[in-house]
Amino acid sequence: MEAQIFGVIAVLLGVTFNQVFAFNYELGKTYRYNYATQLEISEGQESMLGAVGVHLSTQADVAVVWQNTQNDQDILLQITLHDTRLFNATKREDNENTYLSQSPILQAVSSHPIFAHWNSGKVSNLFASSADTTSSLNVKKGVASLLQVQTSDGKATEVDGSGECTVSYTNQDNIIRKTKDLSSCRKPASSEEFSHHKTIIGVTIQSDSQTTFELSDDKSIIQSATSTENYRTYVNIRHDLSSAVKSSQSLTFVSSEDGAKTLQGDSVEGAVASAGGEFINEDLENDPVEQQCTEECKSAAEVVAGVRDALTFENLSKMKSASAYLQVLEAFRGSSQETIQEILNDDANGDILPQLLDVAGATQTQAAFDAAMSILDFKNEELERTLERFLVVVAYSNHPSQDVFTFLWELLKDDGTANENVKMTLALTLGMMINTNCATEEKCQTQSVQDALSWFYDGLKSESAETRILCLQALKNAVQPASIAAITGLLDAEEDMTVIEVGLEALEKFKPEYFTSQVNRVLNTLYHQSRRPVSIVVQKLAVTSILGKNPSEQDVVNVVLSIPHQARLELAKYVISKVLQMTEKDSQAGETVRRALRNQAVGNYYNLGQDGFSTAYKNVLADTVNAMVDFDINILFTGAGLLRQSNFDVLMHAAGESMMVLQVAGYSKGLEYFFGEETGGDDEAGAGLGVQLLDMQLRPLNMVAGTSDLMSMAWNLGSASGSSYPALQGIMLLHDHVQKISLQSGFDVDFTLHGGASVDLGGSLDFSLWDRTSTTIVYNSGAVAIKGSTKVVTPFLRTGLDFHAEASGVINFITDVQFSTLPPMFCLQMMQEPLKYRNHVNVYEQLTRSVNKYEAKAVRRTKIKDLSFKLMDENSPNCHEMFGKDEEEDSGWW
């Protein structure tokens, strides 16, 4: 038995000792390796365009020039490159060979040696010649990175060209495999790198890195090392807008020879000093390389001059304006305040000044903001629309400067605006900027952000209803969970119906998990009017949140059982539609509603069979592989047949997130009085639009304000002019991603993505008390441009991939109501004009100072014909009766 135990121990010890070994790079010996690295850039999917890039080969002499007398694993390596050459990364005919006419030896990688401090397989730091160039040094760092290897299994932290990264080792015989977790790599923070905090309008970058080492038979040196790094980038809402970066390295042992000159010194630093010359202490991270502009570079003024026609007002909401905007944005980001100011003040740019201010607001540099402030006066009432438009553009900033936020916050706090409209838009902008800042804890905790939040919270206690509404609207855009208690506290005590409506709309922006039993208690109190009568809109908003967020089964039961007892029959019909809509929803709330309705005492005809015209309807607008867009229509009538509130919502779902692309809420209030119906509030007569765009609440747009406006219509045969009311016209930034991909090989790849939306959004109201009809038109025309670039950053080569996608479309939503007889009649029409999409992709490759250039292009186009959408079943008969079947057949609307 003892013999067996000793035998097992002997085997285990043998295995252990076989795996524990030490490298034996000998002092005074030079080890010659062949080194090659290849970099390919292509589309991130199968493509006829193929790849571009570079293949670099060289001879690397690795000499051991110093050794620690106390530790033979602590050595100094001198690495010298010889005979560096460039080749095509992919096989290509001679007439497409970018590198055919190059000098045989690449002078951009110098023969200056570097010294690498190597200790037990880890390169802790380098010493580089002060005469070496950055790009040359980075290539040498790539060679040194392949000399980093650990002989035991497990995780470690290493520094190489990618930064400080977590790596994992597995060891089997003389093969060692290293896996690098590229997502763990940390580099010094750079203000030049940023992304969007909303994943849905961001990008995804997938990456992996593997290195395989083969050791010599006696495991004394690295016989060979091969490494691959792969990156794939794509736009989350459209994955075919993509790029791929493939980097590989190989190091192969050729021979060794004695006779290397050794260095003297008690330490690594002393040994390097004895080598003569000036050497700088470096780590293995890639140093930033500046790539000089070539023939395609233009000044900002030249860029603006070239796209001036595309930026005219007439081209708003067209593809050409969105694309031109992105060109100017890139130019402005590299320009000084003086340069931008000159462009804004140039008389030749007078007609496009609003569009140039759109760009300046989105540039997100202090220079651009200061240039805009030089011509904008927030006290000038004549600039109201320009100021509001500029503020909305700034609100969409994805990396807003703290200085800009502080400036705008102090402007609001000190009442530094021209009028209440600008003040409201300023508050809404600050709310959006708080939301962006609070995506990261550090920015959220800055003094100015916390002061602004406190100011909005305090404003909820103001005696002024206008101030309470302003602060609620700002908190609606901020969407901070900490504000829920303040909002629900206000709803519990508030008497003003308009304030309550805004508060409920603010709550609706929060995710279901924030709707606790306490929040639901407040919502149920309002819907069931447990304490006081409330307006029909308050009830509608409250029940929408109860059912759609996080209801308990008892909440649903109570809502359904209340339906037959509703004095407001149109509200009852709306609640029924909402309940039935929720049964089709794949969510926790939907499952709760379905479970409640299985009880026959709840889900029966008596409760769910009420008549009326109010409705809730949802359907798909577009469904692609990567994103889905649906629309939601909620319509609430009064008993007299007046359209009290209608919501047209367009939501996009992608990458696990949802975004309110557009919400247009048409409303009327106080008009019921003229038809002998209780209003449920003390509101003066009015009508207008509330708009959300890309998750931002804009300032509500009043079309009819007060009884005097309404009576003016009546005296003019009761007809409004039907003129258009623009809610937003301008160009704003969507996608904004800038990232440097640092490769272990020493090359850097710049990945940039910018997206802009050019929009013309508004509506018109034709309301007639005389004829008892109303027509509301909501128009939404827009264009989107997305421009991406993936390119190698090196002074001796221009190579990379660009894509430029554009899309444009128009959707109109028309509501016609006749309330001359009861029951009233209504007809909804939703129409989409032809949708155009095109994507230009270009790959290129050219050596600096070479006339040879390889380029390949592809253009992909899609056109979707005009569409009219089938809406709820009860809509079609009404439209037939109101307009006749002849018009139906001509237009195909219903």
Short mmCIF file of C-alpha atoms in Angstrom, two decimals, residues 147-574:
data_model
loop_
_atom_site.label_atom_id
_atom_site.label_comp_id
_atom_site.label_asym_id
_atom_site.label_seq_id
_atom_site.Cartn_x
_atom_site.Cartn_y
_atom_site.Cartn_z
CA LEU A 147 8.15 37.84 -26.21
CA GLN A 148 5.70 38.02 -23.28
CA VAL A 149 4.74 34.53 -22.10
CA GLN A 150 4.08 32.78 -18.80
CA THR A 151 4.86 29.12 -18.20
CA SER A 152 2.12 28.38 -15.67
CA ASP A 153 -1.64 28.13 -16.16
CA GLY A 154 -3.92 30.88 -14.88
CA LYS A 155 -4.77 34.54 -15.27
CA ALA A 156 -2.40 37.47 -15.27
CA THR A 157 -2.34 41.17 -16.07
CA GLU A 158 -0.09 42.26 -18.91
CA VAL A 159 0.61 45.48 -20.77
CA ASP A 160 0.98 45.49 -24.54
CA GLY A 161 -0.13 47.65 -27.46
CA SER A 162 -3.79 47.23 -26.46
CA GLY A 163 -3.21 48.60 -22.96
CA GLU A 164 -3.29 46.87 -19.57
CA CYS A 165 -5.28 43.68 -20.13
CA THR A 166 -6.31 40.48 -18.40
CA VAL A 167 -4.86 37.40 -20.08
CA SER A 168 -5.34 33.66 -19.47
CA TYR A 169 -2.68 31.00 -20.04
CA THR A 170 -2.97 27.26 -20.68
CA ASN A 171 0.14 25.12 -20.95
CA GLN A 172 0.41 21.72 -22.58
CA ASP A 173 3.85 20.21 -23.21
CA ASN A 174 5.78 22.77 -25.25
CA ILE A 175 2.65 24.63 -26.45
CA ILE A 176 1.38 27.64 -24.50
CA ARG A 177 -1.85 29.41 -25.41
CA LYS A 178 -2.69 32.92 -24.30
CA THR A 179 -6.18 34.41 -24.53
CA LYS A 180 -6.49 38.16 -24.04
CA ASP A 181 -9.77 39.66 -22.83
CA LEU A 182 -9.83 42.78 -24.99
CA SER A 183 -12.88 44.14 -23.16
CA SER A 184 -10.75 44.33 -19.99
CA CYS A 185 -8.00 46.44 -21.56
CA ARG A 186 -7.48 49.81 -19.90
CA LYS A 187 -5.79 52.76 -21.54
CA PRO A 188 -5.30 56.33 -20.36
CA ALA A 189 -8.60 58.22 -20.66
CA SER A 190 -8.82 60.39 -23.75
CA SER A 191 -11.23 63.25 -24.42
CA GLU A 192 -11.02 62.32 -28.08
CA GLU A 193 -12.81 59.00 -27.52
CA PHE A 194 -16.51 58.78 -26.74
CA SER A 195 -19.65 56.80 -27.46
CA HIS A 196 -23.40 57.17 -27.01
CA HIS A 197 -24.82 56.16 -23.64
CA LYS A 198 -27.94 54.83 -25.37
CA THR A 199 -27.11 51.46 -26.86
CA ILE A 200 -29.95 51.63 -29.35
CA ILE A 201 -28.25 54.46 -31.26
CA GLY A 202 -24.78 53.23 -30.52
CA VAL A 203 -22.45 50.63 -31.97
CA THR A 204 -21.30 47.20 -30.92
CA ILE A 205 -17.66 46.17 -31.09
CA GLN A 206 -16.90 42.45 -30.86
CA SER A 207 -13.31 41.38 -30.32
CA ASP A 208 -11.09 38.42 -29.56
CA SER A 209 -7.35 37.79 -29.24
CA GLN A 210 -5.38 34.54 -29.21
CA THR A 211 -1.62 33.89 -29.12
CA THR A 212 0.03 30.47 -29.43
CA PHE A 213 3.64 29.94 -28.36
CA GLU A 214 5.67 26.91 -29.38
CA LEU A 215 8.77 26.39 -27.26
CA SER A 216 12.00 24.73 -28.31
CA ASP A 217 12.41 21.04 -27.49
CA ASP A 218 14.31 21.88 -24.31
CA LYS A 219 11.86 24.69 -23.53
CA SER A 220 14.69 27.19 -23.23
CA ILE A 221 13.45 29.71 -25.82
CA ILE A 222 10.39 30.66 -27.84
CA GLN A 223 10.56 28.68 -31.07
CA SER A 224 7.60 30.46 -32.62
CA ALA A 225 4.68 32.69 -31.67
CA THR A 226 1.55 33.40 -33.68
CA SER A 227 -1.13 35.87 -32.66
CA THR A 228 -4.49 36.98 -34.03
CA GLU A 229 -6.72 39.88 -33.03
CA ASN A 230 -10.15 40.36 -34.54
CA TYR A 231 -12.56 43.27 -34.23
CA ARG A 232 -16.00 43.65 -35.77
CA THR A 233 -17.98 46.86 -35.51
CA TYR A 234 -21.59 47.40 -36.49
CA VAL A 235 -24.39 49.91 -36.03
CA ASN A 236 -26.90 48.43 -33.61
CA ILE A 237 -29.97 49.36 -35.60
CA ARG A 238 -28.46 48.17 -38.89
CA HIS A 239 -25.76 45.52 -38.69
CA ASP A 240 -24.84 45.70 -42.38
CA LEU A 241 -23.24 49.08 -41.61
CA SER A 242 -20.15 47.35 -40.36
CA SER A 243 -16.43 46.85 -40.59
CA ALA A 244 -13.95 44.15 -39.63
CA VAL A 245 -10.33 44.46 -38.53
CA LYS A 246 -8.12 41.38 -38.62
CA SER A 247 -4.59 41.61 -37.27
CA SER A 248 -2.06 38.78 -37.14
CA GLN A 249 1.55 38.45 -36.02
CA SER A 250 4.13 35.72 -36.33
CA LEU A 251 7.58 35.32 -34.83
CA THR A 252 9.70 32.37 -35.97
CA PHE A 253 13.13 31.40 -34.64
CA VAL A 254 15.83 31.13 -37.34
CA SER A 255 19.20 30.84 -35.62
CA SER A 256 21.38 32.00 -32.76
CA GLU A 257 24.98 33.13 -32.52
CA ASP A 258 27.40 34.27 -29.87
CA GLY A 259 29.20 37.59 -29.83
CA ALA A 260 26.52 40.06 -28.84
CA LYS A 261 28.01 43.10 -27.10
CA THR A 262 26.99 43.06 -23.44
CA LEU A 263 26.30 46.10 -21.25
CA GLN A 264 27.62 46.81 -17.79
CA GLY A 265 25.62 48.11 -14.84
CA ASP A 266 24.16 47.22 -11.48
CA SER A 267 20.65 47.78 -12.77
CA VAL A 268 18.66 47.84 -16.00
CA GLU A 269 18.80 51.63 -16.05
CA GLY A 270 22.56 51.57 -15.49
CA ALA A 271 23.04 49.07 -18.31
CA VAL A 272 21.00 51.20 -20.74
CA ALA A 273 22.95 54.30 -19.75
CA SER A 274 26.21 52.50 -20.60
CA ALA A 275 24.96 51.85 -24.16
CA GLY A 276 25.49 55.52 -25.07
CA GLY A 277 22.94 57.77 -26.74
CA GLU A 278 19.65 59.05 -25.32
CA PHE A 279 17.01 56.44 -24.50
CA ILE A 280 13.52 57.16 -23.15
CA ASN A 281 11.72 54.86 -20.70
CA GLU A 282 8.51 53.53 -22.29
CA ASP A 283 5.86 50.91 -21.62
CA LEU A 284 4.45 48.55 -24.26
CA GLU A 285 1.29 50.57 -24.95
CA ASN A 286 1.06 52.11 -28.40
CA ASP A 287 1.95 55.78 -28.50
CA PRO A 288 -0.52 58.02 -30.37
CA VAL A 289 0.40 58.66 -34.00
CA GLU A 290 -0.56 61.77 -35.92
CA GLN A 291 -1.66 61.12 -39.49
CA GLN A 292 -1.12 64.14 -41.68
CA CYS A 293 -3.84 65.36 -44.01
CA THR A 294 -3.34 64.54 -47.67
CA GLU A 295 -4.97 65.86 -50.81
CA GLU A 296 -8.56 65.26 -49.63
CA CYS A 297 -8.24 67.63 -46.66
CA LYS A 298 -10.10 70.94 -46.80
CA SER A 299 -10.47 73.83 -44.41
CA ALA A 300 -13.77 74.25 -42.56
CA ALA A 301 -14.62 77.28 -44.73
CA GLU A 302 -14.04 75.23 -47.89
CA VAL A 303 -16.22 72.41 -46.59
CA VAL A 304 -19.07 74.82 -45.82
CA ALA A 305 -18.76 76.47 -49.24
CA GLY A 306 -18.94 73.06 -50.91
CA VAL A 307 -22.19 72.03 -49.19
CA ARG A 308 -23.89 75.42 -48.93
CA ASP A 309 -26.67 74.56 -51.37
CA ALA A 310 -27.40 71.29 -49.57
CA LEU A 311 -27.88 73.13 -46.26
CA THR A 312 -30.56 75.56 -47.43
CA PHE A 313 -33.93 75.62 -45.68
CA GLU A 314 -35.60 74.02 -48.71
CA ASN A 315 -33.46 70.90 -48.26
CA LEU A 316 -34.35 70.32 -44.62
CA SER A 317 -35.61 66.76 -44.09
CA LYS A 318 -33.81 65.64 -47.27
CA MET A 319 -30.84 63.28 -47.46
CA LYS A 320 -28.49 65.88 -48.90
CA SER A 321 -28.87 68.15 -45.86
CA ALA A 322 -28.21 65.32 -43.37
CA SER A 323 -25.07 64.28 -45.28
CA ALA A 324 -23.81 67.84 -45.60
CA TYR A 325 -24.34 68.34 -41.87
CA LEU A 326 -21.99 65.45 -41.08
CA GLN A 327 -19.29 66.89 -43.34
CA VAL A 328 -19.41 70.26 -41.60
CA LEU A 329 -19.53 68.57 -38.17
CA GLU A 330 -16.22 66.82 -38.84
CA ALA A 331 -14.68 70.07 -40.07
CA PHE A 332 -15.91 72.06 -37.04
CA ARG A 333 -14.54 69.52 -34.56
CA GLY A 334 -11.02 70.31 -35.66
CA SER A 335 -11.48 74.08 -35.89
CA SER A 336 -10.76 76.97 -33.58
CA GLN A 337 -13.32 79.41 -32.20
CA GLU A 338 -12.04 82.13 -34.52
CA THR A 339 -12.45 79.91 -37.60
CA ILE A 340 -16.01 78.88 -36.71
CA GLN A 341 -16.93 82.44 -35.77
CA GLU A 342 -15.75 83.73 -39.14
CA ILE A 343 -17.91 81.12 -40.90
CA LEU A 344 -20.99 82.02 -38.84
CA ASN A 345 -20.50 85.73 -39.54
CA ASP A 346 -19.82 85.29 -43.26
CA ASP A 347 -22.57 87.05 -45.25
CA ALA A 348 -22.40 84.28 -47.85
CA ASN A 349 -23.65 81.88 -45.16
CA GLY A 350 -26.54 84.07 -44.02
CA ASP A 351 -29.23 81.83 -45.55
CA ILE A 352 -27.83 78.71 -43.90
CA LEU A 353 -26.94 80.22 -40.51
CA PRO A 354 -29.61 78.22 -38.59
CA GLN A 355 -28.22 74.99 -40.03
CA LEU A 356 -24.64 76.04 -39.21
CA LEU A 357 -25.75 76.72 -35.64
CA ASP A 358 -27.20 73.19 -35.60
CA VAL A 359 -23.69 71.95 -36.38
CA ALA A 360 -22.01 74.23 -33.83
CA GLY A 361 -24.35 72.99 -31.10
CA ALA A 362 -23.58 69.36 -31.93
CA THR A 363 -19.81 69.80 -32.30
CA GLN A 364 -19.39 69.61 -28.50
CA THR A 365 -16.17 71.54 -28.32
CA GLN A 366 -15.75 74.68 -26.25
CA ALA A 367 -14.53 76.50 -29.37
CA ALA A 368 -17.73 75.77 -31.29
CA PHE A 369 -19.99 76.65 -28.34
CA ASP A 370 -18.20 79.94 -27.70
CA ALA A 371 -18.41 80.79 -31.40
CA ALA A 372 -22.18 80.23 -31.32
CA MET A 373 -22.54 82.30 -28.14
CA SER A 374 -20.80 85.19 -29.87
CA ILE A 375 -23.85 85.66 -32.12
CA LEU A 376 -26.65 84.37 -29.85
CA ASP A 377 -28.24 86.66 -27.26
CA PHE A 378 -30.57 84.83 -24.89
CA LYS A 379 -32.22 88.13 -23.94
CA ASN A 380 -33.22 88.92 -27.53
CA GLU A 381 -36.88 87.97 -28.08
CA GLU A 382 -36.49 88.25 -31.85
CA LEU A 383 -34.16 85.24 -31.69
CA GLU A 384 -36.70 83.06 -29.85
CA ARG A 385 -37.00 80.33 -32.51
CA THR A 386 -33.26 80.33 -33.21
CA LEU A 387 -32.44 80.05 -29.51
CA GLU A 388 -34.91 77.22 -28.94
CA ARG A 389 -33.62 75.33 -31.95
CA PHE A 390 -30.02 75.71 -30.78
CA LEU A 391 -30.92 74.48 -27.29
CA VAL A 392 -32.67 71.40 -28.67
CA VAL A 393 -29.55 70.54 -30.71
CA VAL A 394 -27.36 70.92 -27.61
CA ALA A 395 -29.75 68.67 -25.68
CA TYR A 396 -28.82 65.72 -27.88
CA SER A 397 -25.12 65.98 -26.95
CA ASN A 398 -23.71 62.57 -26.04
CA HIS A 399 -20.64 63.93 -24.23
CA PRO A 400 -21.66 67.41 -23.05
CA SER A 401 -18.98 69.57 -21.51
CA GLN A 402 -19.39 70.46 -17.85
CA ASP A 403 -18.61 74.09 -18.69
CA VAL A 404 -21.49 74.21 -21.18
CA PHE A 405 -23.86 72.57 -18.71
CA THR A 406 -22.86 75.04 -15.99
CA PHE A 407 -23.34 77.99 -18.36
CA LEU A 408 -26.87 76.87 -19.30
CA TRP A 409 -27.76 76.02 -15.71
CA GLU A 410 -26.74 79.48 -14.49
CA LEU A 411 -28.71 81.01 -17.37
CA LEU A 412 -31.86 79.25 -16.12
CA LYS A 413 -31.20 79.91 -12.44
CA ASP A 414 -30.56 83.63 -13.02
CA ASP A 415 -33.61 83.98 -15.29
CA GLY A 416 -31.41 85.02 -18.19
CA THR A 417 -33.76 84.17 -21.06
CA ALA A 418 -35.83 86.33 -23.35
CA ASN A 419 -39.23 84.87 -22.47
CA GLU A 420 -41.05 81.90 -20.97
CA ASN A 421 -40.85 79.85 -24.17
CA VAL A 422 -37.05 79.99 -24.26
CA LYS A 423 -36.94 79.35 -20.52
CA MET A 424 -39.07 76.22 -20.91
CA THR A 425 -36.86 74.89 -23.73
CA LEU A 426 -33.76 75.67 -21.67
CA ALA A 427 -35.18 73.63 -18.77
CA LEU A 428 -36.03 70.75 -21.11
CA THR A 429 -32.48 70.85 -22.51
CA LEU A 430 -30.94 70.73 -19.04
CA GLY A 431 -33.17 67.75 -18.23
CA MET A 432 -31.80 65.86 -21.25
CA MET A 433 -28.23 66.81 -20.35
CA ILE A 434 -28.77 65.55 -16.79
CA ASN A 435 -29.95 62.23 -18.25
CA THR A 436 -26.78 62.00 -20.35
CA ASN A 437 -24.44 63.04 -17.53
CA CYS A 438 -26.03 60.61 -15.11
CA ALA A 439 -25.26 57.69 -17.40
CA THR A 440 -21.91 57.78 -15.55
CA GLU A 441 -21.77 58.17 -11.77
CA GLU A 442 -18.82 60.56 -11.81
CA LYS A 443 -20.48 63.11 -14.11
CA CYS A 444 -23.81 62.77 -12.33
CA GLN A 445 -22.25 63.78 -9.02
CA THR A 446 -20.73 67.04 -10.31
CA GLN A 447 -21.87 70.11 -8.38
CA SER A 448 -23.69 71.79 -11.26
CA VAL A 449 -25.72 68.66 -12.11
CA GLN A 450 -26.73 68.10 -8.50
CA ASP A 451 -27.56 71.82 -8.06
CA ALA A 452 -29.80 71.74 -11.15
CA LEU A 453 -31.62 68.63 -9.92
CA SER A 454 -32.17 70.24 -6.51
CA TRP A 455 -33.53 73.37 -8.20
CA PHE A 456 -36.05 71.28 -10.17
CA TYR A 457 -37.10 69.39 -7.04
CA ASP A 458 -37.59 72.64 -5.15
CA GLY A 459 -39.59 74.00 -8.08
CA LEU A 460 -42.21 71.28 -7.58
CA LYS A 461 -43.12 73.05 -4.33
CA SER A 462 -43.55 76.45 -5.99
CA GLU A 463 -46.85 78.30 -5.66
CA SER A 464 -46.72 78.97 -9.40
CA ALA A 465 -48.34 76.24 -11.55
CA GLU A 466 -46.16 77.35 -14.48
CA THR A 467 -43.00 76.74 -12.43
CA ARG A 468 -44.24 73.34 -11.29
CA ILE A 469 -44.96 72.39 -14.91
CA LEU A 470 -41.54 73.62 -16.07
CA CYS A 471 -39.77 71.53 -13.43
CA LEU A 472 -41.88 68.45 -14.16
CA GLN A 473 -41.09 68.71 -17.86
CA ALA A 474 -37.37 68.97 -17.09
CA LEU A 475 -37.54 65.95 -14.75
CA LYS A 476 -39.44 64.08 -17.46
CA ASN A 477 -36.40 64.45 -19.73
CA ALA A 478 -33.93 63.74 -16.91
CA VAL A 479 -35.60 60.38 -16.03
CA GLN A 480 -33.81 60.05 -12.69
CA PRO A 481 -35.25 57.35 -10.40
CA ALA A 482 -34.56 59.57 -7.39
CA SER A 483 -37.18 62.00 -8.71
CA ILE A 484 -40.06 59.51 -8.54
CA ALA A 485 -40.78 60.19 -4.87
CA ALA A 486 -40.93 63.94 -5.50
CA ILE A 487 -43.23 63.52 -8.51
CA THR A 488 -45.64 61.14 -6.76
CA GLY A 489 -45.65 63.39 -3.70
CA LEU A 490 -46.77 66.28 -5.89
CA LEU A 491 -49.45 64.14 -7.61
CA ASP A 492 -50.86 63.15 -4.24
CA ALA A 493 -51.44 66.75 -3.16
CA GLU A 494 -51.86 68.69 -6.45
CA GLU A 495 -55.18 70.33 -7.38
CA ASP A 496 -54.31 71.75 -10.81
CA MET A 497 -55.32 69.21 -13.48
CA THR A 498 -52.74 70.37 -16.02
CA VAL A 499 -49.94 69.96 -13.49
CA ILE A 500 -51.17 66.45 -12.66
CA GLU A 501 -51.30 65.54 -16.35
CA VAL A 502 -47.68 66.63 -16.86
CA GLY A 503 -46.62 64.75 -13.72
CA LEU A 504 -48.27 61.54 -14.96
CA GLU A 505 -46.57 61.93 -18.34
CA ALA A 506 -43.24 62.30 -16.53
CA LEU A 507 -43.85 59.07 -14.59
CA GLU A 508 -44.64 57.22 -17.81
CA LYS A 509 -41.01 57.62 -18.93
CA PHE A 510 -39.76 55.29 -16.17
CA LYS A 511 -39.27 51.56 -16.54
CA PRO A 512 -41.79 49.16 -14.94
CA GLU A 513 -39.45 48.15 -12.09
CA TYR A 514 -39.77 51.65 -10.61
CA PHE A 515 -43.56 51.38 -10.29
CA THR A 516 -43.69 50.21 -6.69
CA SER A 517 -46.83 49.60 -4.66
CA GLN A 518 -46.53 53.19 -3.36
CA VAL A 519 -46.46 54.61 -6.90
CA ASN A 520 -49.38 52.39 -7.93
CA ARG A 521 -51.34 53.59 -4.89
CA VAL A 522 -51.10 57.18 -6.14
CA LEU A 523 -52.09 56.12 -9.67
CA ASN A 524 -55.10 54.15 -8.42
CA THR A 525 -56.21 57.08 -6.25
CA LEU A 526 -56.25 59.33 -9.30
CA TYR A 527 -57.92 56.87 -11.68
CA HIS A 528 -60.64 55.83 -9.26
CA GLN A 529 -61.06 59.47 -8.08
CA SER A 530 -60.87 58.23 -4.50
CA ARG A 531 -60.17 61.67 -3.01
CA ARG A 532 -61.41 64.20 -5.54
CA PRO A 533 -62.81 64.47 -9.06
CA VAL A 534 -60.12 64.71 -11.75
CA SER A 535 -60.14 65.39 -15.47
CA ILE A 536 -60.78 62.64 -17.99
CA VAL A 537 -57.19 62.98 -19.23
CA VAL A 538 -55.80 62.45 -15.72
CA GLN A 539 -57.85 59.27 -15.45
CA LYS A 540 -56.67 58.13 -18.87
CA LEU A 541 -52.98 58.72 -18.09
CA ALA A 542 -53.24 57.08 -14.68
CA VAL A 543 -54.91 53.92 -15.96
CA THR A 544 -52.44 53.68 -18.85
CA SER A 545 -49.55 53.55 -16.36
CA ILE A 546 -51.40 51.17 -14.01
CA LEU A 547 -51.99 48.63 -16.76
CA GLY A 548 -48.80 49.10 -18.73
CA LYS A 549 -46.10 49.20 -16.08
CA ASN A 550 -46.16 46.95 -13.04
CA PRO A 551 -49.74 46.20 -11.99
CA SER A 552 -50.73 43.74 -9.31
CA GLU A 553 -53.50 41.34 -10.23
CA GLN A 554 -55.81 43.20 -7.84
CA ASP A 555 -54.99 46.48 -9.63
CA VAL A 556 -56.20 44.95 -12.90
CA VAL A 557 -59.32 43.49 -11.31
CA ASN A 558 -60.24 46.83 -9.77
CA VAL A 559 -59.76 48.65 -13.08
CA VAL A 560 -61.89 46.18 -15.05
CA LEU A 561 -64.66 46.10 -12.44
CA SER A 562 -64.81 49.91 -12.52
CA ILE A 563 -65.60 50.03 -16.25
CA PRO A 564 -69.40 49.51 -16.12
CA HIS A 565 -69.68 52.19 -13.44
CA GLN A 566 -67.76 54.85 -15.34
CA ALA A 567 -69.84 57.99 -15.81
CA ARG A 568 -67.51 58.95 -18.68
CA LEU A 569 -68.45 56.40 -21.31
CA GLU A 570 -65.61 57.29 -23.67
CA LEU A 571 -63.09 56.74 -20.88
CA ALA A 572 -64.68 53.33 -20.26
CA LYS A 573 -64.24 52.44 -23.93
CA TYR A 574 -60.61 53.57 -23.85
#
